[in-house]
PDB file of C-alpha atoms in Angstrom:
ATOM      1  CA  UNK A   1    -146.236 172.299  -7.126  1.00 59.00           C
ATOM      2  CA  UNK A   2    -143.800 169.301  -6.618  1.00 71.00           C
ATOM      3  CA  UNK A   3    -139.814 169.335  -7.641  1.00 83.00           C
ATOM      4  CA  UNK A   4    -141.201 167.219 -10.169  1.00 84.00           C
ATOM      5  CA  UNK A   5    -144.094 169.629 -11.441  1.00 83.00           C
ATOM      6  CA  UNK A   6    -141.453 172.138 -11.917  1.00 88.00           C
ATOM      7  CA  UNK A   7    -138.646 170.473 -13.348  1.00 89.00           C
ATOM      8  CA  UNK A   8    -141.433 169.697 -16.217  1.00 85.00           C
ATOM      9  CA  UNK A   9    -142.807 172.983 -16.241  1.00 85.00           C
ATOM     10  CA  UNK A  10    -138.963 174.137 -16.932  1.00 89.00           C
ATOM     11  CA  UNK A  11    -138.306 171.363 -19.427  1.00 88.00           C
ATOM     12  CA  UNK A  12    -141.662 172.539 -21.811  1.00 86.00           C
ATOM     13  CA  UNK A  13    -140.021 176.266 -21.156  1.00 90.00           C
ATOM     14  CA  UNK A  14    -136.832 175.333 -22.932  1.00 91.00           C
ATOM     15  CA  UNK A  15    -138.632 173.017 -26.131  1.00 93.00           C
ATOM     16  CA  UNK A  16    -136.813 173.765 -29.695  1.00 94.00           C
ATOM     17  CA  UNK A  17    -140.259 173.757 -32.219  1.00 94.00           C
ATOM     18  CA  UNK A  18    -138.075 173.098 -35.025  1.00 93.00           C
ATOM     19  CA  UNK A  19    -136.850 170.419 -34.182  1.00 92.00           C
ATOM     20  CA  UNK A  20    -140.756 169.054 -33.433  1.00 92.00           C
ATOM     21  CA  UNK A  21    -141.138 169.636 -37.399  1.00 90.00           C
ATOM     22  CA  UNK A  22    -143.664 166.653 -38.463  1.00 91.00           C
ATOM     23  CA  UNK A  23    -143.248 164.700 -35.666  1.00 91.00           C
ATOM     24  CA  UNK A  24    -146.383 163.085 -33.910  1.00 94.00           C
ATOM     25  CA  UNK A  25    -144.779 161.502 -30.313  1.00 93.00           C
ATOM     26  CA  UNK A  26    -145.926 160.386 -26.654  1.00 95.00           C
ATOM     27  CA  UNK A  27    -143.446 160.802 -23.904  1.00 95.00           C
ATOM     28  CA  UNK A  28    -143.985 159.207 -20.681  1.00 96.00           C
ATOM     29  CA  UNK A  29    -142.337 159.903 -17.689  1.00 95.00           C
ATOM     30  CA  UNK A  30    -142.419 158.008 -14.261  1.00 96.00           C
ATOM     31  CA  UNK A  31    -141.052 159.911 -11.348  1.00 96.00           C
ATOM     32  CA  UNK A  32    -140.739 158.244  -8.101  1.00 94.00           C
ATOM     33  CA  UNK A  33    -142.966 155.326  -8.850  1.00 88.00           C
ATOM     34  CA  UNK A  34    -145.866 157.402  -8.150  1.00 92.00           C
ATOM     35  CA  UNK A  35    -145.864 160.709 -10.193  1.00 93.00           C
ATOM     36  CA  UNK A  36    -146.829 160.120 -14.278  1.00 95.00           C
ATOM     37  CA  UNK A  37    -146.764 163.145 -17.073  1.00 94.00           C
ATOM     38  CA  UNK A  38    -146.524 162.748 -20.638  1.00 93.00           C
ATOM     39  CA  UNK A  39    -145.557 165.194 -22.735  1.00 92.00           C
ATOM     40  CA  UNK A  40    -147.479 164.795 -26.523  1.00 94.00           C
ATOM     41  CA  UNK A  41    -144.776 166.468 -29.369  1.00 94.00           C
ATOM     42  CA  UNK A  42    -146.887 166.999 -32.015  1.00 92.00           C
ATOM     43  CA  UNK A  43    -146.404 169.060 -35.677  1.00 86.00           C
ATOM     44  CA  UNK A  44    -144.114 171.441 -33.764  1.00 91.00           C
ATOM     45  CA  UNK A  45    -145.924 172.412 -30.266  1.00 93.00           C
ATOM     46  CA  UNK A  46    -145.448 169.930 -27.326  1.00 93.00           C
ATOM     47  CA  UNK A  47    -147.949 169.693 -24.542  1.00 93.00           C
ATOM     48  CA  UNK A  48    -147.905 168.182 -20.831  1.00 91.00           C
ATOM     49  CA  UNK A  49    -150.098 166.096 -19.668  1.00 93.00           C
ATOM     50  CA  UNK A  50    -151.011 164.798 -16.554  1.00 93.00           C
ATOM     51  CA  UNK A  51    -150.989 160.886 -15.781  1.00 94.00           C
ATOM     52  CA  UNK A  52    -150.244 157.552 -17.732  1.00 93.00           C
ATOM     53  CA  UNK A  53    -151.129 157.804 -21.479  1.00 93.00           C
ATOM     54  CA  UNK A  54    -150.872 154.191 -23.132  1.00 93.00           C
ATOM     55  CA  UNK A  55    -149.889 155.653 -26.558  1.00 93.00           C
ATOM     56  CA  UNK A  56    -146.194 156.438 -24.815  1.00 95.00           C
ATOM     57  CA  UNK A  57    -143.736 155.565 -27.238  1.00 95.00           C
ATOM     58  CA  UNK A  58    -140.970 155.687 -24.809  1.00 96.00           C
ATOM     59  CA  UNK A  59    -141.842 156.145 -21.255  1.00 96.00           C
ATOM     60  CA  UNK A  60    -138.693 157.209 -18.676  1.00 96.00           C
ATOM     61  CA  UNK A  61    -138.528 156.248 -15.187  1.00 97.00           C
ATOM     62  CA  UNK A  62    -136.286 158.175 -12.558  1.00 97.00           C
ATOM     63  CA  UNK A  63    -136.756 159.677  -9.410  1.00 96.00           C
ATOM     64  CA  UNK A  64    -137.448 163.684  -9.048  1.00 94.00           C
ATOM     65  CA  UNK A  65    -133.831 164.267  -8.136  1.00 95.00           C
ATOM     66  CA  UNK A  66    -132.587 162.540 -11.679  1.00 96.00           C
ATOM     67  CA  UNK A  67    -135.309 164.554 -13.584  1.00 94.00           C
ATOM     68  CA  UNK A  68    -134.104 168.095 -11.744  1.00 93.00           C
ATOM     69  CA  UNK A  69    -130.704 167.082 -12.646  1.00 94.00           C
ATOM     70  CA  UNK A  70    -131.043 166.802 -16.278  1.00 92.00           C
ATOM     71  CA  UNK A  71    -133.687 169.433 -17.031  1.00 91.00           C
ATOM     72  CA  UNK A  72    -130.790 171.790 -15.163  1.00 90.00           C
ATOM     73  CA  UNK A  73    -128.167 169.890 -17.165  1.00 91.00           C
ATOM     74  CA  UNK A  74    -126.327 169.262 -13.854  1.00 94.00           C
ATOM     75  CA  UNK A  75    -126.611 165.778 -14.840  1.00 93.00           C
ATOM     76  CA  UNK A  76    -125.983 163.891 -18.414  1.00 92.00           C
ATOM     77  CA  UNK A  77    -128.946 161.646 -19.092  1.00 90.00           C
ATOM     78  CA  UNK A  78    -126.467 159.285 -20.612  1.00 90.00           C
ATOM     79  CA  UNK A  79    -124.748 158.827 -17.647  1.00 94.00           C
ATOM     80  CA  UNK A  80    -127.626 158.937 -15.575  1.00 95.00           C
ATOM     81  CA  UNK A  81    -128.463 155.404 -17.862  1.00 93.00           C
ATOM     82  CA  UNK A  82    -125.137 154.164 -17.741  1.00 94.00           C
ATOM     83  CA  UNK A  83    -125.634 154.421 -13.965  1.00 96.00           C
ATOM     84  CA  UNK A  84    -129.265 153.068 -13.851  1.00 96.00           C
ATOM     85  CA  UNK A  85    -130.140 155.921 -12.260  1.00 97.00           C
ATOM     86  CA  UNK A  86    -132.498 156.278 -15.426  1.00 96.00           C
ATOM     87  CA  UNK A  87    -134.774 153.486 -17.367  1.00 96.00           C
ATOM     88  CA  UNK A  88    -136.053 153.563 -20.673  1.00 94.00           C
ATOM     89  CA  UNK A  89    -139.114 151.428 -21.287  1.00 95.00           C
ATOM     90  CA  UNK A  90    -140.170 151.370 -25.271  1.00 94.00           C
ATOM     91  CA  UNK A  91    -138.173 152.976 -28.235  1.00 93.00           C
ATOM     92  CA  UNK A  92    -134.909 153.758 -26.300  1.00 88.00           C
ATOM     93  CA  UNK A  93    -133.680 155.543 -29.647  1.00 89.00           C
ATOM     94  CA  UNK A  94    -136.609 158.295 -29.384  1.00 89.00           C
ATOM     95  CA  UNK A  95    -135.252 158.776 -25.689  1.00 87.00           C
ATOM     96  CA  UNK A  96    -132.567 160.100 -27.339  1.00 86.00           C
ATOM     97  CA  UNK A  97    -134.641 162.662 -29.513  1.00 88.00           C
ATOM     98  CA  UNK A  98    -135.222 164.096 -26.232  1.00 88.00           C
ATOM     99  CA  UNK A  99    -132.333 166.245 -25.960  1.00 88.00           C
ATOM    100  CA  UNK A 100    -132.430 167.871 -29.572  1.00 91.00           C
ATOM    101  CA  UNK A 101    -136.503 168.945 -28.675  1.00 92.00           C
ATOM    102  CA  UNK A 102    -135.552 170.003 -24.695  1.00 89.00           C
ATOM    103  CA  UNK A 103    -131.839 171.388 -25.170  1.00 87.00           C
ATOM    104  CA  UNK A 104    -130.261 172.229 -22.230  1.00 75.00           C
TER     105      UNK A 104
END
């Protein structure tokens, strides 16, 4: 299993359900140009996925180290922006949703 694998893996392990209540969401992610998982938040439960899903309502691009980084909270995703080490590419606000459903 890659860095990558498990720093998703770990992110699913630490997902808050209740604050998944009623939503219905696609999140891509993009991990060294060549690794895609989604992770599909729906009515409380959140799933990973393998691959590119084109329903993404946000997808995030970074490389594994940036993704290992915030899943430890070693690194603040809003810095990790601020210093483009991070890219948003749709609804930037649900980007941000991210770290009420994964808290660190």
């Amino acid at each position: 299993m890659s860095d990558a694998n498990k720093a998703i893996e770990t992110m699913k392990s630490k997902f808050n359900p209740s604050a998944a209540a009623g939503l219905d969401l696609v999140f891509g992610f993009r991990i060294d140009e060549d690794k895609h998982f989604n992770l599909v938040v729906k009515d409380g439960a959140c799933d990973i996925q393998q691959g590119e899903n084109p329903d993404a309502s946000v997808t995030l691009v970074m490389d594994s180290e940036t993704l290992e980084g915030i899943v430890s909270g070693d690194t603040d995703g809003m810095q990790a922006f601020m210093q483009g080490k991070l890219r948003a590419e749709g609804d930037m606000m649900l980007a941000m949703k991210l770290s009420e459903l994964f808290p660190v």
